CSV table of C-alpha atoms and ligand atoms in Angstrom, one decimal:
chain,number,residue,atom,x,y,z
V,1,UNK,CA,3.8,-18.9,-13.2
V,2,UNK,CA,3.2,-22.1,-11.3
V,3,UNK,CA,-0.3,-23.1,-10.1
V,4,UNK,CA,1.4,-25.2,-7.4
V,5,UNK,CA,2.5,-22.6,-5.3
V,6,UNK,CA,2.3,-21.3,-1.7
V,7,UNK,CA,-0.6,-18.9,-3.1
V,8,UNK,CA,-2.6,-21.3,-5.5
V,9,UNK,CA,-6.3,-20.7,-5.8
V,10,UNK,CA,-5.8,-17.6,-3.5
V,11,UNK,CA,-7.1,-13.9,-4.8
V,12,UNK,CA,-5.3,-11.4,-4.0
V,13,UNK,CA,-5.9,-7.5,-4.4
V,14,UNK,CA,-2.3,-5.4,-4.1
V,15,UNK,CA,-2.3,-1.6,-5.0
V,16,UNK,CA,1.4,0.1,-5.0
V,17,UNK,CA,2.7,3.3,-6.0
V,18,UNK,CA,1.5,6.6,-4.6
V,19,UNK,CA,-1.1,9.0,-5.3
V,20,UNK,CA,-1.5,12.5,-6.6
V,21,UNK,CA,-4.0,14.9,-5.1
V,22,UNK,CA,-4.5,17.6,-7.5
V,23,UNK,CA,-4.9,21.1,-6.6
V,24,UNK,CA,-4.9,22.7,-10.1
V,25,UNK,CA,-5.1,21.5,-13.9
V,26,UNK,CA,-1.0,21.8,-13.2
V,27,UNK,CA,-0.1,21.3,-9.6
V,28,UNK,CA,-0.7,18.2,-7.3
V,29,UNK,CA,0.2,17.2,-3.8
V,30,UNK,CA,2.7,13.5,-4.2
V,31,UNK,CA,5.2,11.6,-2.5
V,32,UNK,CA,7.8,9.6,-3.4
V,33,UNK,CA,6.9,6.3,-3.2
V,34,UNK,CA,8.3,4.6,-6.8
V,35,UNK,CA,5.7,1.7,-6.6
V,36,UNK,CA,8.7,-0.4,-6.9
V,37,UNK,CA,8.0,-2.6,-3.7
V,38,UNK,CA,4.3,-3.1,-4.5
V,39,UNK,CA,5.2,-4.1,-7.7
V,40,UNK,CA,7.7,-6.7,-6.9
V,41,UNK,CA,5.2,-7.7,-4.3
V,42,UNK,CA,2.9,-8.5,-7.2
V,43,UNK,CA,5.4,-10.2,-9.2
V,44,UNK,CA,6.2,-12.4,-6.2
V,45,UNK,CA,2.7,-13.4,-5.3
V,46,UNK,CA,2.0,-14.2,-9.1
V,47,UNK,CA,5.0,-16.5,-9.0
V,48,UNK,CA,3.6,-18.0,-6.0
V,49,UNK,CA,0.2,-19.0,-8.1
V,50,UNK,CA,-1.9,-16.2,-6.8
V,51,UNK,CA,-4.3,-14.7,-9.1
V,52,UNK,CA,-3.4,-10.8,-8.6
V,53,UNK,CA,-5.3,-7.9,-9.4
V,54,UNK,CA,-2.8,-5.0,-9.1
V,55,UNK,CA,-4.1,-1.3,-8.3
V,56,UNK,CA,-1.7,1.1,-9.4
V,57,UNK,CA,-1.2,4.3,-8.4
V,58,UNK,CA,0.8,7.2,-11.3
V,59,UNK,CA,4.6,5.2,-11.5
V,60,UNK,CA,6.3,4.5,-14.3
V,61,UNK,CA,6.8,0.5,-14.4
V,62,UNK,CA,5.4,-1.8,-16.6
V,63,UNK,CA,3.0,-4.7,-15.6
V,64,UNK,CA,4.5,-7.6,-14.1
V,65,UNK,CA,4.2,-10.4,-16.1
V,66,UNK,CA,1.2,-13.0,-15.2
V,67,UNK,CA,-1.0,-10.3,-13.5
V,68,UNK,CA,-4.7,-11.4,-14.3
V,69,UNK,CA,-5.4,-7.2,-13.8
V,70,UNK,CA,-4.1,-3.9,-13.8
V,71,UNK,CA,-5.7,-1.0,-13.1
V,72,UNK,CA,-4.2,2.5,-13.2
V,73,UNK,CA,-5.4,5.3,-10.5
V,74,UNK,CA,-4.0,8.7,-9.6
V,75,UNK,CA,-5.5,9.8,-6.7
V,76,UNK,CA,-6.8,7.9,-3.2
V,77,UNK,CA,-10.1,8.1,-3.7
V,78,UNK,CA,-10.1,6.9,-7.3
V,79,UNK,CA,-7.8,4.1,-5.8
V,80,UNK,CA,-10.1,3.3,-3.0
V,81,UNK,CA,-13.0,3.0,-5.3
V,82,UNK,CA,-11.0,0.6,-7.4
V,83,UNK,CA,-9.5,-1.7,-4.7
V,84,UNK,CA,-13.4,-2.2,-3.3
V,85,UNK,CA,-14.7,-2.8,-6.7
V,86,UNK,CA,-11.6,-5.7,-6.8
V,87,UNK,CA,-12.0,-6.7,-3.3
V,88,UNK,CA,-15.5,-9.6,-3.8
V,89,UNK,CA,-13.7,-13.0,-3.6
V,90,UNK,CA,-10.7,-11.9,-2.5
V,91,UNK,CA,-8.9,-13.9,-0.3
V,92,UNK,CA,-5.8,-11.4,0.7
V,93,UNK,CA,-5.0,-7.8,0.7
V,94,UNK,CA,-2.0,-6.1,0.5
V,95,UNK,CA,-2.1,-2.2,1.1
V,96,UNK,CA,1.4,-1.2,-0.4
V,97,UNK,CA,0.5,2.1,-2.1
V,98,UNK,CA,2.0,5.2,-0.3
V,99,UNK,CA,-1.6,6.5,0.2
V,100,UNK,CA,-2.0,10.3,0.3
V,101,UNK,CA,-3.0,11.2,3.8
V,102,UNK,CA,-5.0,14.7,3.0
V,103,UNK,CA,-6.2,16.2,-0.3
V,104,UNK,CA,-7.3,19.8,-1.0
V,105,UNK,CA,-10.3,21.0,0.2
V,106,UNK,CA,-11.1,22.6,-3.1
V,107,UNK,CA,-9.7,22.1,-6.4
V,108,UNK,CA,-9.7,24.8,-8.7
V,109,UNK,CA,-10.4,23.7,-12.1
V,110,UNK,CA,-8.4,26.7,-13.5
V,111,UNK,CA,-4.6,27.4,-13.0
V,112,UNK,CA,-4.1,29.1,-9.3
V,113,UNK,CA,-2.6,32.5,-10.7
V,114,UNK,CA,-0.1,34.5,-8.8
V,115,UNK,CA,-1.6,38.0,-7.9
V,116,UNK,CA,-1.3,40.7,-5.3
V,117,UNK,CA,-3.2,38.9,-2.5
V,118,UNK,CA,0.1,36.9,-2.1
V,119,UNK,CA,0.6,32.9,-1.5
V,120,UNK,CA,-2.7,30.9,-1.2
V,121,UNK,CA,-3.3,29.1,1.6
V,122,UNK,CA,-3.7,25.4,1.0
V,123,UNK,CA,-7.1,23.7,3.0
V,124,UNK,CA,-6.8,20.2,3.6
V,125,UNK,CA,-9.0,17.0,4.3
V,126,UNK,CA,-8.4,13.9,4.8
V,127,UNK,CA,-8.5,10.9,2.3
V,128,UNK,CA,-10.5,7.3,2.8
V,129,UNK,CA,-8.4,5.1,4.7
V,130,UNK,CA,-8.5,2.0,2.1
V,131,UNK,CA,-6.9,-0.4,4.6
V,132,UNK,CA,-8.8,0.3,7.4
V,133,UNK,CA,-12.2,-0.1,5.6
V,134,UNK,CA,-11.0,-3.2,3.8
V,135,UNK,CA,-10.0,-4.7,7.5
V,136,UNK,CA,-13.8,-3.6,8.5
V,137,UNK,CA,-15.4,-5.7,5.8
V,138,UNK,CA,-17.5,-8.5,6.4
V,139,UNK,CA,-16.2,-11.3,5.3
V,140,UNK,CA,-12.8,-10.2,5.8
V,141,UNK,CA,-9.8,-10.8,4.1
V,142,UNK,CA,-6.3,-11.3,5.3
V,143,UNK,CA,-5.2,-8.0,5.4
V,144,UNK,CA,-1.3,-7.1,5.2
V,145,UNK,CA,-0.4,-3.5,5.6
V,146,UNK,CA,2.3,-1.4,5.4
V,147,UNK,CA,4.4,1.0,7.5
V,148,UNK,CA,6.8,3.6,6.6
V,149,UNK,CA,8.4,4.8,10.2
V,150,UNK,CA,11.2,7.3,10.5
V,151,UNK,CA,11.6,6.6,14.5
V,152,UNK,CA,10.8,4.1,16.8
V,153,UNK,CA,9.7,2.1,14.1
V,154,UNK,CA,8.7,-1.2,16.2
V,155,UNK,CA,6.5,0.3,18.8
V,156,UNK,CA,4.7,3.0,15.9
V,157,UNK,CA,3.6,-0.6,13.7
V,158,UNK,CA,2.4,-2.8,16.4
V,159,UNK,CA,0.1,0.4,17.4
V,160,UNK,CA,-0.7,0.4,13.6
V,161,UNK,CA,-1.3,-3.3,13.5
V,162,UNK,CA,-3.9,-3.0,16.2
V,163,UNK,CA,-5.6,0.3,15.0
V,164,UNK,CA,-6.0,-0.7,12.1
V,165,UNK,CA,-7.0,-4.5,12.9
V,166,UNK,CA,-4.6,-5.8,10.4
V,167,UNK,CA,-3.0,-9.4,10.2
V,168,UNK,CA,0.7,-8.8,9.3
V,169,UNK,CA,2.0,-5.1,8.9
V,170,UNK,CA,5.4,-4.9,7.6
V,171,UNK,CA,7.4,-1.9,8.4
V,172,UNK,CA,9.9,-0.1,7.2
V,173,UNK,CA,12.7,2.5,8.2
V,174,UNK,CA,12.6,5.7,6.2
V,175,UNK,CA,16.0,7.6,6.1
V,176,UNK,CA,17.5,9.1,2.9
V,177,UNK,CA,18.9,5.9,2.1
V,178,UNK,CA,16.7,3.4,2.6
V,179,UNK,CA,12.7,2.6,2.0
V,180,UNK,CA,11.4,5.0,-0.1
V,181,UNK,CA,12.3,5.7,-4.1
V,182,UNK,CA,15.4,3.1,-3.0
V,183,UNK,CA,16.0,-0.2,-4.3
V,184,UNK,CA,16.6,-2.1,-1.8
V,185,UNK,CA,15.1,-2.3,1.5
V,186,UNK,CA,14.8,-4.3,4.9
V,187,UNK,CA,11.3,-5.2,6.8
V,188,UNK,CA,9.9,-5.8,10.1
V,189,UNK,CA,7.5,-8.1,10.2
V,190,UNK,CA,4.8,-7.9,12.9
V,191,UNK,CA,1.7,-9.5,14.1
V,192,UNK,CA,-0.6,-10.3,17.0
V,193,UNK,CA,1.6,-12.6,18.9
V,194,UNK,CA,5.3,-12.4,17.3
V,195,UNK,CA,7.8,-10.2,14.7
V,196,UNK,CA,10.4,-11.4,12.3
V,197,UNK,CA,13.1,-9.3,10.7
V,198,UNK,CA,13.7,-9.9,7.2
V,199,UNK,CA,17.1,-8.2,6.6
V,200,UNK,CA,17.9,-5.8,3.7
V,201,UNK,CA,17.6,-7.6,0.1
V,202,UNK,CA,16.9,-6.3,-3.0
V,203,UNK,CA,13.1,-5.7,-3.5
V,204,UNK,CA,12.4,-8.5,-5.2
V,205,UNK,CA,14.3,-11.2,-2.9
V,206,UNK,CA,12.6,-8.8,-0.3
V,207,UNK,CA,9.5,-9.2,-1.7
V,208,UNK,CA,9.5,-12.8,-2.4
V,209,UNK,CA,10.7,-13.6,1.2
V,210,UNK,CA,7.2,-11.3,2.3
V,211,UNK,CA,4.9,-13.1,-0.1
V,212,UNK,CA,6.3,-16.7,1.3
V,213,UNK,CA,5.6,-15.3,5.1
V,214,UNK,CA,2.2,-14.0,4.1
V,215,UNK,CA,1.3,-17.1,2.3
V,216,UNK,CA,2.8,-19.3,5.5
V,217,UNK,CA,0.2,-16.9,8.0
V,218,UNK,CA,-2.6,-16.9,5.7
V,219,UNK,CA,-2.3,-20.8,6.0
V,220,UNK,CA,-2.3,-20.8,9.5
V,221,UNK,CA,-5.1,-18.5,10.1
V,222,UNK,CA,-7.2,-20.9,7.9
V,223,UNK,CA,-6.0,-23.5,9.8
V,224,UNK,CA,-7.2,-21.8,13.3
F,1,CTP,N1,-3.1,3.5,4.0
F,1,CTP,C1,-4.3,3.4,3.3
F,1,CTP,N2,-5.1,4.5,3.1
F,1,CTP,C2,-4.7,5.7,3.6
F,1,CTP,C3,-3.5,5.8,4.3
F,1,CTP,C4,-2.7,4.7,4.5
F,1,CTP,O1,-4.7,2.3,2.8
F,1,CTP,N3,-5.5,6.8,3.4
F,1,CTP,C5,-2.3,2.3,4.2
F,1,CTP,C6,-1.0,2.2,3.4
F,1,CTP,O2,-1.2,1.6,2.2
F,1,CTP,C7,-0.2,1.4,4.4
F,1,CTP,C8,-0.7,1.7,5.8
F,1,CTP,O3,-2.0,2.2,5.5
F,1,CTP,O4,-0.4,0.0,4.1
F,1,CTP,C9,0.1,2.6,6.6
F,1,CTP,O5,0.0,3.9,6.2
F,1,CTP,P1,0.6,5.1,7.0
F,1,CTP,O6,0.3,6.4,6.2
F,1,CTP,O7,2.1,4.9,7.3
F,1,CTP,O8,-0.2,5.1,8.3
F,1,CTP,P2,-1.1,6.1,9.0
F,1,CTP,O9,-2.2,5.2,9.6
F,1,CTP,O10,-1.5,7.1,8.0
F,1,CTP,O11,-0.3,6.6,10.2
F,1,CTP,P3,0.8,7.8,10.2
F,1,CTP,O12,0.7,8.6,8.9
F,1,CTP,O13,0.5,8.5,11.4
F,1,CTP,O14,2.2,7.1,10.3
């Protein structure tokens, strides 16, 4: 762990994985994000003498080492209460969890039972969007976000980037080969002015290349 890094004295909040959206004591709505990029993203940022608090969605990886926190959430809202109660002092954010877009309207706290009235139909809302409302706080941190595209993968982050008033979004091609449950995996980096391409590397070279172009436009928005 070296205190001299590109990230040194800088908090940073990063939550990872997915989340599960229960519908019954036995069924749940998922994805399958593996957590494994968030993670390595961690790893990375630690190594770069950032003091990480790491909110984890339900994966199976253990802690990387030198992370001052970890704390373990299964489903968005229980991770968007725990990335705002991280969030005071932090200096960057890093939305890599594979958020759940919708939950169920109504969980039943007893086992859905099949019966003569046939399938059930499945009402959905929508979950807290936990980058968005870190990007509207006040102060604000640098905010990274994530995209995973399966078409026209440029034009669908920049609109992200500016919807979501974000300061680096990195995207990411979804296929059944690449980006999601995989282990390696390429980026687009995009931002206000500019993108870089950071070609397909295992996650954690990926990951430390993102963490030393993060750390490089954190600087410079200081700077400005
Ligand atoms: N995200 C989040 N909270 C949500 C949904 C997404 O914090 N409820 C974050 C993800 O962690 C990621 C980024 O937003 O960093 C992009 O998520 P994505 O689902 O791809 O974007 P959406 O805005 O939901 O757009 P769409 O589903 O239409 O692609």
């Amino acid at each position: 762990m070296s205190r001299e890094g590109a990230l040194a004295g800088v908090k940073a909040v990063i939550d990872a994985g997915p989340t599960y959206e229960d519908i019954d004591p036995v069924r749940f709505l998922g994805n399958r994000s593996s957590g494994k990029m968030g993670f390595a993203v961690a790893e990375a940022a630690v190594q770069a003498g950032a003091e990480v608090i790491l909110i984890a969605g339900p994966v199976a990886l253990p802690t990387p080492p030198g992370v001052a926190r970890r704390v373990d959430v299964r489903s968005a809202r229980q991770m968007r209460d725990a990335v705002m109660r991280a969030m005071d002092g932090a200096d960057i954010f890093i939305a890599a969890a594979a958020v759940a877009d919708w939950r169920v309207a109504d969980y039943s706290a007893r086992k859905i039972k099949k019966g003569p009235a046939g399938a059930p139909v499945l009402e959905l809302v929508e979950n807290p969007d936990i980058l968005a409302e870190v990007a509207a706080r006040d102060p604000r941190p640098f905010v990274v976000g994530f995209a995973a595209e399966t078409d026209h993968v440029t034009e669908h982050a920049r609109e992200k980037l500016v919807r979501k008033k974000l300061d680096l979004l990195a995207a990411n091609r979804v296929d059944e080969n690449i980006g999601i449950g995989t282990d390696d995996n390429a980026l687009e980096l995009i931002w206000t002015d500019g993108s870089e391409t950071l070609p397909r590397a295992g996650k954690s070279e990926l990951a430390k290349a993102l963490v030393a172009r993060i750390a490089a436009h954190y600087h410079a928005r200081r700077r400005a």
